[in-house]
mmCIF file of C-alpha atoms in Angstrom:
data_model
loop_
_atom_site.group_PDB
_atom_site.id
_atom_site.type_symbol
_atom_site.label_atom_id
_atom_site.label_comp_id
_atom_site.label_asym_id
_atom_site.label_seq_id
_atom_site.Cartn_x
_atom_site.Cartn_y
_atom_site.Cartn_z
ATOM 1 C CA MET B 967 -52.074 -66.588 -22.557
ATOM 2 C CA SER B 968 -48.917 -65.109 -23.914
ATOM 3 C CA ASP B 969 -47.791 -61.659 -22.949
ATOM 4 C CA ALA B 970 -45.640 -61.457 -25.960
ATOM 5 C CA THR B 971 -46.509 -58.474 -28.132
ATOM 6 C CA PRO B 972 -46.850 -59.188 -31.891
ATOM 7 C CA THR B 973 -43.978 -57.998 -33.861
ATOM 8 C CA PRO B 974 -44.918 -55.374 -36.457
ATOM 9 C CA THR B 975 -44.659 -56.596 -39.868
ATOM 10 C CA ALA B 976 -42.287 -54.649 -42.026
ATOM 11 C CA THR B 977 -43.738 -52.831 -44.956
ATOM 12 C CA PRO B 978 -41.500 -52.339 -47.866
ATOM 13 C CA GLU B 979 -41.016 -48.719 -48.616
ATOM 14 C CA ARG B 980 -41.676 -47.472 -52.159
ATOM 15 C CA PRO B 981 -38.156 -47.048 -53.803
ATOM 16 C CA GLN B 982 -37.264 -43.606 -54.782
ATOM 17 C CA LEU B 983 -36.958 -43.277 -58.455
ATOM 18 C CA PRO B 984 -34.123 -41.102 -59.761
ATOM 19 C CA ALA B 985 -35.268 -37.675 -61.073
ATOM 20 C CA GLN B 986 -35.466 -37.336 -64.861
ATOM 21 C CA SER B 987 -32.812 -35.083 -66.242
ATOM 22 C CA PRO B 988 -32.341 -33.872 -69.717
ATOM 23 C CA PRO B 989 -29.721 -35.267 -71.923
ATOM 24 C CA VAL B 990 -26.396 -33.790 -71.301
ATOM 25 C CA ASP B 991 -24.271 -32.371 -74.010
ATOM 26 C CA PRO B 992 -20.656 -33.616 -73.826
ATOM 27 C CA ALA B 993 -19.395 -30.180 -74.560
ATOM 28 C CA GLU B 994 -21.243 -28.835 -71.641
ATOM 29 C CA THR B 995 -19.899 -31.675 -69.511
ATOM 30 C CA ALA B 996 -16.458 -30.728 -70.477
ATOM 31 C CA VAL B 997 -17.124 -27.062 -69.610
ATOM 32 C CA ALA B 998 -18.485 -28.008 -66.249
ATOM 33 C CA SER B 999 -15.448 -30.204 -65.540
ATOM 34 C CA ASP B 1000 -13.085 -27.505 -66.366
ATOM 35 C CA LYS B 1001 -14.791 -25.127 -64.005
ATOM 36 C CA ALA B 1002 -14.967 -27.791 -61.235
ATOM 37 C CA ALA B 1003 -11.116 -28.327 -61.805
ATOM 38 C CA GLY B 1004 -10.575 -24.781 -61.187
ATOM 39 C CA THR B 1005 -9.574 -23.841 -64.601
ATOM 40 C CA GLY B 1006 -11.829 -20.740 -64.563
ATOM 41 C CA ARG B 1007 -13.169 -19.326 -67.814
ATOM 42 C CA LEU B 1008 -13.538 -21.395 -70.958
ATOM 43 C CA SER B 1009 -10.922 -20.830 -73.500
ATOM 44 C CA TRP B 1010 -12.112 -18.328 -76.073
ATOM 45 C CA TRP B 1011 -10.575 -20.172 -79.005
ATOM 46 C CA ARG B 1012 -11.768 -23.727 -78.004
ATOM 47 C CA GLY B 1013 -15.202 -22.775 -76.639
ATOM 48 C CA ASP B 1014 -18.548 -22.487 -78.394
ATOM 49 C CA GLY B 1015 -18.861 -18.919 -77.388
ATOM 50 C CA GLY B 1016 -15.917 -17.939 -79.514
ATOM 51 C CA ASP B 1017 -17.252 -19.611 -82.638
ATOM 52 C CA GLY B 1018 -18.877 -16.454 -83.940
ATOM 53 C CA ALA B 1019 -15.798 -14.334 -83.276
ATOM 54 C CA LYS B 1020 -13.513 -16.892 -85.051
ATOM 55 C CA ARG B 1021 -15.891 -16.909 -88.155
ATOM 56 C CA ASN B 1022 -15.871 -13.182 -88.206
ATOM 57 C CA LEU B 1023 -12.068 -13.085 -88.076
ATOM 58 C CA GLY B 1024 -12.103 -15.434 -91.044
ATOM 59 C CA LEU B 1025 -14.391 -13.129 -92.974
ATOM 60 C CA ILE B 1026 -12.214 -10.253 -92.165
ATOM 61 C CA GLY B 1027 -9.320 -12.284 -93.509
ATOM 62 C CA VAL B 1028 -11.307 -12.797 -96.825
ATOM 63 C CA LEU B 1029 -11.822 -9.078 -96.990
ATOM 64 C CA ALA B 1030 -8.148 -8.506 -96.494
ATOM 65 C CA ALA B 1031 -7.279 -11.111 -99.281
ATOM 66 C CA LEU B 1032 -9.706 -9.230 -101.714
ATOM 67 C CA ILE B 1033 -7.980 -5.971 -100.926
ATOM 68 C CA VAL B 1034 -4.518 -7.513 -101.541
ATOM 69 C CA VAL B 1035 -5.845 -8.851 -104.981
ATOM 70 C CA GLY B 1036 -7.121 -5.415 -105.729
ATOM 71 C CA ALA B 1037 -3.802 -3.864 -104.833
ATOM 72 C CA VAL B 1038 -1.857 -6.326 -106.995
ATOM 73 C CA THR B 1039 -4.146 -6.010 -110.034
ATOM 74 C CA LYS B 1040 -4.521 -2.281 -109.767
ATOM 75 C CA PRO B 1041 -1.538 -0.741 -107.891
ATOM 76 C CA ASP B 1042 -1.921 2.572 -109.501
ATOM 77 C CA LEU B 1043 -5.446 3.017 -108.001
ATOM 78 C CA TYR B 1044 -4.713 1.427 -104.636
ATOM 79 C CA GLY B 1045 -1.674 3.650 -104.282
ATOM 80 C CA ASP B 1046 -3.817 6.651 -104.084
ATOM 81 C CA PRO B 1047 -5.203 7.230 -100.557
ATOM 82 C CA THR B 1048 -7.973 9.491 -101.725
ATOM 83 C CA TRP B 1049 -9.168 6.977 -104.247
ATOM 84 C CA VAL B 1050 -9.020 4.112 -101.715
ATOM 85 C CA TRP B 1051 -11.156 6.137 -99.204
ATOM 86 C CA ASN B 1052 -13.724 7.045 -101.846
ATOM 87 C CA ASN B 1053 -13.836 3.354 -103.037
ATOM 88 C CA VAL B 1054 -14.462 2.217 -99.467
ATOM 89 C CA LEU B 1055 -17.368 4.548 -99.243
ATOM 90 C CA ALA B 1056 -18.648 3.268 -102.683
ATOM 91 C CA ILE B 1057 -18.574 -0.299 -101.490
ATOM 92 C CA LEU B 1058 -20.299 0.451 -98.226
ATOM 93 C CA GLN B 1059 -22.914 2.520 -100.222
ATOM 94 C CA LEU B 1060 -23.288 -0.432 -102.651
ATOM 95 C CA ALA B 1061 -23.765 -2.810 -99.755
ATOM 96 C CA SER B 1062 -26.289 -0.595 -97.781
ATOM 97 C CA VAL B 1063 -29.532 -1.553 -99.348
ATOM 98 C CA VAL B 1064 -28.969 -5.303 -99.425
ATOM 99 C CA GLY B 1065 -27.389 -5.058 -95.976
ATOM 100 C CA VAL B 1066 -30.547 -3.707 -94.492
ATOM 101 C CA VAL B 1067 -32.547 -6.527 -96.081
ATOM 102 C CA THR B 1068 -30.083 -9.066 -94.865
ATOM 103 C CA VAL B 1069 -30.543 -8.026 -91.287
ATOM 104 C CA GLY B 1070 -34.228 -9.042 -91.499
ATOM 105 C CA MET B 1071 -33.336 -12.116 -93.422
ATOM 106 C CA THR B 1072 -30.845 -13.141 -90.708
ATOM 107 C CA PHE B 1073 -33.541 -12.990 -87.975
ATOM 108 C CA VAL B 1074 -35.893 -15.188 -90.207
ATOM 109 C CA ILE B 1075 -33.271 -17.790 -90.922
ATOM 110 C CA ILE B 1076 -32.144 -18.020 -87.339
ATOM 111 C CA GLY B 1077 -35.762 -18.479 -86.345
ATOM 112 C CA GLY B 1078 -35.871 -21.480 -88.607
ATOM 113 C CA GLY B 1079 -37.561 -19.902 -91.640
ATOM 114 C CA ILE B 1080 -36.677 -18.503 -95.107
ATOM 115 C CA ASP B 1081 -38.127 -15.432 -96.904
ATOM 116 C CA LEU B 1082 -37.956 -15.630 -100.783
ATOM 117 C CA SER B 1083 -40.211 -12.462 -101.074
ATOM 118 C CA VAL B 1084 -37.994 -9.716 -99.723
ATOM 119 C CA GLY B 1085 -37.078 -8.399 -103.105
ATOM 120 C CA ALA B 1086 -40.620 -8.249 -104.261
ATOM 121 C CA ILE B 1087 -41.647 -6.589 -100.956
ATOM 122 C CA VAL B 1088 -39.023 -3.951 -101.558
ATOM 123 C CA ALA B 1089 -40.405 -3.405 -104.982
ATOM 124 C CA LEU B 1090 -44.035 -3.223 -103.815
ATOM 125 C CA ALA B 1091 -43.203 -0.854 -100.953
ATOM 126 C CA GLY B 1092 -41.144 1.379 -103.374
ATOM 127 C CA VAL B 1093 -43.932 1.420 -105.962
ATOM 128 C CA TRP B 1094 -46.724 2.095 -103.464
ATOM 129 C CA CYS B 1095 -44.810 5.031 -101.771
ATOM 130 C CA THR B 1096 -44.100 6.685 -105.080
ATOM 131 C CA THR B 1097 -47.703 6.852 -106.419
ATOM 132 C CA VAL B 1098 -49.074 10.240 -107.025
ATOM 133 C CA ALA B 1099 -51.493 9.962 -104.158
ATOM 134 C CA THR B 1100 -48.844 8.897 -101.630
ATOM 135 C CA GLN B 1101 -46.463 11.709 -102.850
ATOM 136 C CA SER B 1102 -49.138 14.258 -102.189
ATOM 137 C CA TYR B 1103 -48.494 13.750 -98.443
ATOM 138 C CA GLY B 1104 -44.821 14.624 -98.788
ATOM 139 C CA ALA B 1105 -41.728 12.724 -97.591
ATOM 140 C CA GLY B 1106 -43.247 11.729 -94.318
ATOM 141 C CA GLY B 1107 -46.132 10.030 -96.027
ATOM 142 C CA MET B 1108 -43.828 8.200 -98.444
ATOM 143 C CA ILE B 1109 -41.715 6.890 -95.699
ATOM 144 C CA PHE B 1110 -44.763 5.908 -93.520
ATOM 145 C CA THR B 1111 -46.358 4.077 -96.534
ATOM 146 C CA ALA B 1112 -43.242 2.178 -97.350
ATOM 147 C CA LEU B 1113 -42.708 0.996 -93.811
ATOM 148 C CA VAL B 1114 -46.446 0.012 -93.363
ATOM 149 C CA VAL B 1115 -46.463 -1.845 -96.593
ATOM 150 C CA GLY B 1116 -43.407 -3.700 -95.679
ATOM 151 C CA ILE B 1117 -44.607 -4.640 -92.315
ATOM 152 C CA CYS B 1118 -48.175 -5.684 -93.485
ATOM 153 C CA VAL B 1119 -46.771 -7.954 -96.277
ATOM 154 C CA GLY B 1120 -44.399 -9.454 -93.737
ATOM 155 C CA LEU B 1121 -47.322 -10.192 -91.442
ATOM 156 C CA VAL B 1122 -49.254 -11.899 -94.125
ATOM 157 C CA ASN B 1123 -46.163 -14.084 -94.648
ATOM 158 C CA GLY B 1124 -45.937 -14.736 -90.950
ATOM 159 C CA VAL B 1125 -49.732 -15.558 -90.624
ATOM 160 C CA LEU B 1126 -49.639 -17.903 -93.523
ATOM 161 C CA ILE B 1127 -46.606 -19.795 -92.125
ATOM 162 C CA SER B 1128 -47.556 -19.728 -88.411
ATOM 163 C CA TYR B 1129 -51.253 -20.206 -88.454
ATOM 164 C CA GLY B 1130 -51.773 -21.432 -91.918
ATOM 165 C CA ARG B 1131 -49.086 -24.098 -91.431
ATOM 166 C CA LEU B 1132 -47.664 -23.457 -94.840
ATOM 167 C CA VAL B 1133 -44.074 -24.271 -95.531
ATOM 168 C CA PRO B 1134 -42.048 -20.959 -95.512
ATOM 169 C CA PHE B 1135 -40.539 -21.734 -98.846
ATOM 170 C CA ILE B 1136 -43.997 -22.049 -100.485
ATOM 171 C CA ALA B 1137 -45.580 -19.185 -98.688
ATOM 172 C CA THR B 1138 -42.805 -16.725 -99.488
ATOM 173 C CA LEU B 1139 -42.445 -17.911 -103.044
ATOM 174 C CA ALA B 1140 -46.217 -17.296 -103.546
ATOM 175 C CA MET B 1141 -45.721 -13.819 -102.073
ATOM 176 C CA LEU B 1142 -42.857 -13.066 -104.359
ATOM 177 C CA VAL B 1143 -45.137 -13.719 -107.379
ATOM 178 C CA ALA B 1144 -48.068 -11.912 -105.794
ATOM 179 C CA ALA B 1145 -46.129 -8.825 -104.636
ATOM 180 C CA ARG B 1146 -44.382 -8.386 -107.945
ATOM 181 C CA GLY B 1147 -47.743 -8.690 -109.763
ATOM 182 C CA LEU B 1148 -49.426 -6.058 -107.443
ATOM 183 C CA ALA B 1149 -46.396 -3.765 -107.878
ATOM 184 C CA ALA B 1150 -46.735 -4.037 -111.619
ATOM 185 C CA SER B 1151 -50.539 -3.409 -111.502
ATOM 186 C CA ILE B 1152 -50.121 -0.391 -109.257
ATOM 187 C CA SER B 1153 -47.538 1.154 -111.420
ATOM 188 C CA ASN B 1154 -49.169 0.075 -114.638
ATOM 189 C CA LYS B 1155 -45.816 -1.383 -115.527
ATOM 190 C CA GLN B 1156 -44.265 2.177 -115.676
ATOM 191 C CA THR B 1157 -41.335 3.742 -113.879
ATOM 192 C CA GLN B 1158 -42.647 6.076 -111.150
ATOM 193 C CA VAL B 1159 -40.444 9.122 -110.513
ATOM 194 C CA SER B 1160 -39.924 10.385 -107.033
ATOM 195 C CA SER B 1161 -40.622 14.166 -106.827
ATOM 196 C CA SER B 1162 -39.645 14.472 -103.134
ATOM 197 C CA THR B 1163 -36.378 16.347 -102.749
ATOM 198 C CA PHE B 1164 -35.947 14.957 -99.243
ATOM 199 C CA ILE B 1165 -36.248 11.405 -100.387
ATOM 200 C CA ASN B 1166 -33.945 11.862 -103.302
ATOM 201 C CA ASP B 1167 -31.220 13.632 -101.299
ATOM 202 C CA ILE B 1168 -30.915 10.698 -98.835
ATOM 203 C CA ALA B 1169 -28.537 8.906 -101.323
ATOM 204 C CA ALA B 1170 -26.803 12.134 -102.453
ATOM 205 C CA ARG B 1171 -26.034 13.742 -99.113
ATOM 206 C CA LYS B 1172 -22.943 13.114 -96.934
ATOM 207 C CA VAL B 1173 -22.389 13.751 -93.248
ATOM 208 C CA ILE B 1174 -18.829 14.209 -92.271
ATOM 209 C CA GLY B 1175 -17.908 12.928 -95.657
ATOM 210 C CA ILE B 1176 -19.838 9.588 -95.199
ATOM 211 C CA PRO B 1177 -23.100 8.982 -97.191
ATOM 212 C CA ILE B 1178 -26.382 8.951 -95.201
ATOM 213 C CA LEU B 1179 -27.125 5.548 -96.742
ATOM 214 C CA VAL B 1180 -24.128 4.151 -94.751
ATOM 215 C CA TYR B 1181 -25.427 5.739 -91.536
ATOM 216 C CA ILE B 1182 -28.776 4.079 -92.174
ATOM 217 C CA LEU B 1183 -27.140 0.695 -92.640
ATOM 218 C CA GLY B 1184 -25.037 1.167 -89.538
ATOM 219 C CA ALA B 1185 -28.133 2.084 -87.511
ATOM 220 C CA VAL B 1186 -30.139 -0.983 -88.662
ATOM 221 C CA VAL B 1187 -27.152 -3.297 -87.989
ATOM 222 C CA LEU B 1188 -26.665 -1.810 -84.523
ATOM 223 C CA ALA B 1189 -30.337 -2.148 -83.813
ATOM 224 C CA GLY B 1190 -30.434 -5.747 -85.057
ATOM 225 C CA TRP B 1191 -27.277 -6.670 -83.067
ATOM 226 C CA VAL B 1192 -28.847 -5.331 -79.788
ATOM 227 C CA LEU B 1193 -32.250 -7.052 -80.541
ATOM 228 C CA LEU B 1194 -30.627 -10.464 -81.206
ATOM 229 C CA ASN B 1195 -27.959 -10.399 -78.396
ATOM 230 C CA ARG B 1196 -29.309 -8.253 -75.695
ATOM 231 C CA THR B 1197 -33.082 -8.850 -75.647
ATOM 232 C CA THR B 1198 -35.519 -11.597 -74.750
ATOM 233 C CA PHE B 1199 -36.758 -11.332 -78.403
ATOM 234 C CA GLY B 1200 -33.348 -12.393 -79.622
ATOM 235 C CA ARG B 1201 -33.020 -15.264 -77.266
ATOM 236 C CA ARG B 1202 -36.524 -16.544 -78.195
ATOM 237 C CA THR B 1203 -35.527 -16.335 -81.747
ATOM 238 C CA ILE B 1204 -32.498 -18.501 -81.298
ATOM 239 C CA ALA B 1205 -34.681 -20.981 -79.143
ATOM 240 C CA VAL B 1206 -37.359 -21.116 -81.778
ATOM 241 C CA GLY B 1207 -34.957 -21.847 -84.450
ATOM 242 C CA GLY B 1208 -32.981 -24.290 -82.525
ATOM 243 C CA ASN B 1209 -35.810 -26.439 -81.284
ATOM 244 C CA PRO B 1210 -39.390 -25.149 -81.895
ATOM 245 C CA GLU B 1211 -41.003 -27.970 -79.639
ATOM 246 C CA ALA B 1212 -38.683 -27.242 -76.849
ATOM 247 C CA ALA B 1213 -39.278 -23.539 -77.094
ATOM 248 C CA ARG B 1214 -43.042 -24.209 -76.929
ATOM 249 C CA LEU B 1215 -42.702 -26.276 -73.860
ATOM 250 C CA ALA B 1216 -40.574 -23.583 -72.248
ATOM 251 C CA GLY B 1217 -43.573 -21.230 -72.642
ATOM 252 C CA ILE B 1218 -42.671 -19.306 -75.830
ATOM 253 C CA ASN B 1219 -45.504 -18.612 -78.330
ATOM 254 C CA VAL B 1220 -43.843 -20.048 -81.341
ATOM 255 C CA ARG B 1221 -46.477 -19.097 -83.733
ATOM 256 C CA ARG B 1222 -46.642 -15.433 -82.677
ATOM 257 C CA HIS B 1223 -42.888 -15.116 -82.551
ATOM 258 C CA THR B 1224 -42.525 -16.600 -86.117
ATOM 259 C CA MET B 1225 -45.061 -14.047 -87.249
ATOM 260 C CA LEU B 1226 -43.082 -11.188 -85.728
ATOM 261 C CA LEU B 1227 -39.910 -12.347 -87.388
ATOM 262 C CA TYR B 1228 -41.554 -12.053 -90.779
ATOM 263 C CA ALA B 1229 -42.982 -8.722 -89.817
ATOM 264 C CA LEU B 1230 -39.416 -7.641 -88.866
ATOM 265 C CA SER B 1231 -38.154 -8.740 -92.185
ATOM 266 C CA GLY B 1232 -40.858 -6.774 -93.912
ATOM 267 C CA LEU B 1233 -39.872 -3.631 -91.852
ATOM 268 C CA CYS B 1234 -36.372 -3.935 -93.050
ATOM 269 C CA CYS B 1235 -37.728 -4.266 -96.626
ATOM 270 C CA GLY B 1236 -39.666 -1.042 -96.169
ATOM 271 C CA ILE B 1237 -36.421 0.774 -95.079
ATOM 272 C CA ALA B 1238 -34.670 -0.646 -98.032
ATOM 273 C CA ALA B 1239 -37.353 0.496 -100.446
ATOM 274 C CA ILE B 1240 -36.886 4.128 -99.309
ATOM 275 C CA MET B 1241 -33.078 3.813 -99.667
ATOM 276 C CA LEU B 1242 -33.354 2.249 -103.158
ATOM 277 C CA THR B 1243 -35.939 4.707 -104.329
ATOM 278 C CA SER B 1244 -33.503 7.516 -103.191
ATOM 279 C CA GLN B 1245 -30.665 5.964 -105.211
ATOM 280 C CA ALA B 1246 -32.666 5.710 -108.346
ATOM 281 C CA THR B 1247 -35.014 8.720 -107.560
ATOM 282 C CA SER B 1248 -37.772 6.357 -108.892
ATOM 283 C CA ALA B 1249 -39.433 3.031 -108.377
ATOM 284 C CA GLN B 1250 -40.645 0.197 -110.476
ATOM 285 C CA ALA B 1251 -41.907 -3.295 -110.220
ATOM 286 C CA ALA B 1252 -38.760 -4.789 -111.371
ATOM 287 C CA MET B 1253 -36.523 -3.173 -108.741
ATOM 288 C CA ALA B 1254 -34.668 -5.149 -106.033
ATOM 289 C CA ASN B 1255 -34.453 -8.081 -108.425
ATOM 290 C CA LEU B 1256 -32.795 -11.187 -106.818
ATOM 291 C CA TYR B 1257 -32.273 -9.328 -103.572
ATOM 292 C CA GLU B 1258 -33.604 -12.379 -101.735
ATOM 293 C CA LEU B 1259 -30.707 -14.484 -103.144
ATOM 294 C CA ASP B 1260 -28.125 -11.862 -102.244
ATOM 295 C CA ALA B 1261 -29.473 -11.629 -98.676
ATOM 296 C CA ILE B 1262 -29.641 -15.384 -98.114
ATOM 297 C CA ALA B 1263 -26.083 -15.776 -99.567
ATOM 298 C CA ALA B 1264 -24.756 -13.034 -97.349
ATOM 299 C CA ALA B 1265 -26.377 -14.521 -94.189
ATOM 300 C CA ILE B 1266 -24.957 -17.981 -95.052
ATOM 301 C CA ILE B 1267 -21.514 -16.501 -95.694
ATOM 302 C CA GLY B 1268 -21.737 -14.783 -92.242
ATOM 303 C CA GLY B 1269 -22.330 -18.149 -90.472
ATOM 304 C CA THR B 1270 -26.113 -18.303 -90.194
ATOM 305 C CA LEU B 1271 -27.310 -21.918 -90.224
ATOM 306 C CA LEU B 1272 -29.974 -22.643 -92.805
ATOM 307 C CA SER B 1273 -31.467 -24.998 -90.235
ATOM 308 C CA GLY B 1274 -31.913 -22.254 -87.789
ATOM 309 C CA GLY B 1275 -30.745 -21.681 -84.190
ATOM 310 C CA ARG B 1276 -27.521 -19.788 -84.937
ATOM 311 C CA GLY B 1277 -26.285 -16.689 -86.669
ATOM 312 C CA THR B 1278 -24.756 -13.271 -86.059
ATOM 313 C CA ILE B 1279 -25.653 -9.851 -87.477
ATOM 314 C CA VAL B 1280 -22.065 -8.792 -87.739
ATOM 315 C CA GLY B 1281 -21.249 -11.905 -89.710
ATOM 316 C CA SER B 1282 -24.161 -11.185 -92.083
ATOM 317 C CA LEU B 1283 -22.915 -7.588 -92.525
ATOM 318 C CA LEU B 1284 -19.375 -8.854 -93.305
ATOM 319 C CA GLY B 1285 -20.949 -11.295 -95.890
ATOM 320 C CA VAL B 1286 -22.769 -8.369 -97.634
ATOM 321 C CA ILE B 1287 -19.489 -6.364 -97.723
ATOM 322 C CA ILE B 1288 -17.533 -9.343 -99.152
ATOM 323 C CA PHE B 1289 -20.062 -9.525 -102.029
ATOM 324 C CA ALA B 1290 -19.928 -5.775 -102.589
ATOM 325 C CA THR B 1291 -16.122 -5.857 -102.568
ATOM 326 C CA ILE B 1292 -16.129 -8.653 -105.073
ATOM 327 C CA THR B 1293 -18.489 -6.715 -107.337
ATOM 328 C CA ASN B 1294 -16.284 -3.617 -107.010
ATOM 329 C CA LEU B 1295 -13.103 -5.590 -107.612
ATOM 330 C CA PHE B 1296 -14.529 -7.064 -110.848
ATOM 331 C CA ALA B 1297 -15.752 -3.662 -111.983
ATOM 332 C CA ILE B 1298 -12.449 -1.923 -111.611
ATOM 333 C CA ASN B 1299 -10.732 -4.818 -113.460
ATOM 334 C CA GLY B 1300 -13.210 -4.790 -116.295
ATOM 335 C CA LEU B 1301 -14.227 -8.463 -115.757
ATOM 336 C CA SER B 1302 -17.562 -9.735 -116.816
ATOM 337 C CA ILE B 1303 -20.638 -10.124 -114.625
ATOM 338 C CA GLU B 1304 -20.807 -13.891 -115.607
ATOM 339 C CA ALA B 1305 -17.341 -14.495 -113.992
ATOM 340 C CA GLN B 1306 -18.373 -12.457 -110.998
ATOM 341 C CA ASN B 1307 -21.472 -14.592 -110.583
ATOM 342 C CA MET B 1308 -19.421 -17.801 -110.789
ATOM 343 C CA VAL B 1309 -17.089 -16.583 -108.131
ATOM 344 C CA LYS B 1310 -19.983 -15.692 -105.862
ATOM 345 C CA GLY B 1311 -21.509 -19.152 -106.402
ATOM 346 C CA GLY B 1312 -18.259 -20.841 -105.550
ATOM 347 C CA ILE B 1313 -18.053 -18.849 -102.304
ATOM 348 C CA ILE B 1314 -21.631 -19.771 -101.392
ATOM 349 C CA VAL B 1315 -20.962 -23.499 -101.894
ATOM 350 C CA ALA B 1316 -17.787 -23.206 -99.873
ATOM 351 C CA ALA B 1317 -19.580 -21.502 -97.016
ATOM 352 C CA VAL B 1318 -22.360 -24.350 -96.931
ATOM 353 C CA LEU B 1319 -19.704 -26.976 -96.971
ATOM 354 C CA VAL B 1320 -17.947 -25.345 -94.030
ATOM 355 C CA GLN B 1321 -21.286 -25.328 -92.270
ATOM 356 C CA GLN B 1322 -21.425 -29.126 -92.413
ATOM 357 C CA PHE B 1323 -18.760 -29.224 -89.718
ATOM 358 C CA GLN B 1324 -20.720 -27.831 -86.919
ATOM 359 C CA PHE B 1325 -19.006 -26.127 -84.068
ATOM 360 C CA LYS B 1326 -20.746 -28.463 -81.622
ATOM 361 C CA SER B 1327 -19.090 -31.441 -83.428
ATOM 362 C CA VAL B 1328 -15.695 -29.812 -82.968
ATOM 363 C CA THR B 1329 -16.177 -29.181 -79.254
ATOM 364 C CA ARG B 1330 -17.547 -32.685 -78.748
ATOM 365 C CA LEU B 1331 -14.463 -34.008 -80.412
ATOM 366 C CA LEU B 1332 -12.348 -31.909 -78.083
ATOM 367 C CA ALA B 1333 -14.265 -33.038 -75.011
ATOM 368 C CA ARG B 1334 -13.879 -36.733 -76.176
ATOM 369 C CA ASN B 1335 -10.187 -36.337 -76.593
ATOM 370 C CA ARG B 1336 -9.942 -34.698 -73.102
ATOM 371 C CA VAL B 1337 -11.864 -37.665 -71.586
ATOM 372 C CA THR B 1338 -9.558 -40.137 -73.405
ATOM 373 C CA THR B 1339 -6.436 -38.355 -72.272
ATOM 374 C CA ALA B 1340 -7.721 -38.135 -68.615
ATOM 375 C CA THR B 1341 -8.375 -42.036 -68.539
#
């Protein structure tokens, strides 16, 4: 008998599989390598974070160029400081209504959608709030009605798109036609005059020499900026527009968020309806015609991607002001509206072409060049 103990048989261990990791963006790798090398903060000019600021500086440059053109063509007017100040206020007041609509449009586009019905919503809210029955409740009832109508129509858009699975272009195009038709039916195709002194004075009054409409625009822009850049709602909007499936996997209710974005756009339309009604002291079904195109164009000029996932409120505001400045410049020079529209169209095309060169492509190219230099 052998006393030898049997040697234990070696069992092969299960190999450890490497953990799955998401694909790495070369730009992010470059940023991480810069930090690891002790370079500290990423360069403002070369980094993705400075892209919005760089674009806004470019828009300010365009505004400066337009001012120079005005000073060259009309030196007698631009040589008068009082006229210049009043002209600036006139431009801001001209941009105020479309600017408020553009804030809501910017959120929708960043979220990956589009809203072709904003002009019709403004008209419907304006007509509804100026009916005899609504005006009997005073200025408070008119404002409340305009805001509720705007929000409700926006919610209908959101429900059709989020839960009805309609394409945003089709859903909002249908709403454009339906809202205009309902506004014409309510007003019986007549202009409805506002009898509220409070509403009518909104466009006429000034505080510290600045029209109230400009203050309203500033308040809406400030609220939109805070909502987009300093809240979870804004971060979710960017996530939903950038990659809806990734946002859903991250726990974001994409359908509900999309619905809220269109409701927000409707709210901005309700505010714009009060402002436009105040300017005209009346409302009709044909008001706010083509506002949807102006808002979309201003957002694109401001750097908002039509594919969603990126945009700035300040950039959209600058886009609105640029278009208002062009309109003002053509008016003081006595040029035709046709020429003005051709210039606007050229600016829109140029802005879309610029968007083809995404800022990520630029940073990836910079990262690739750094890697090549290092090797």
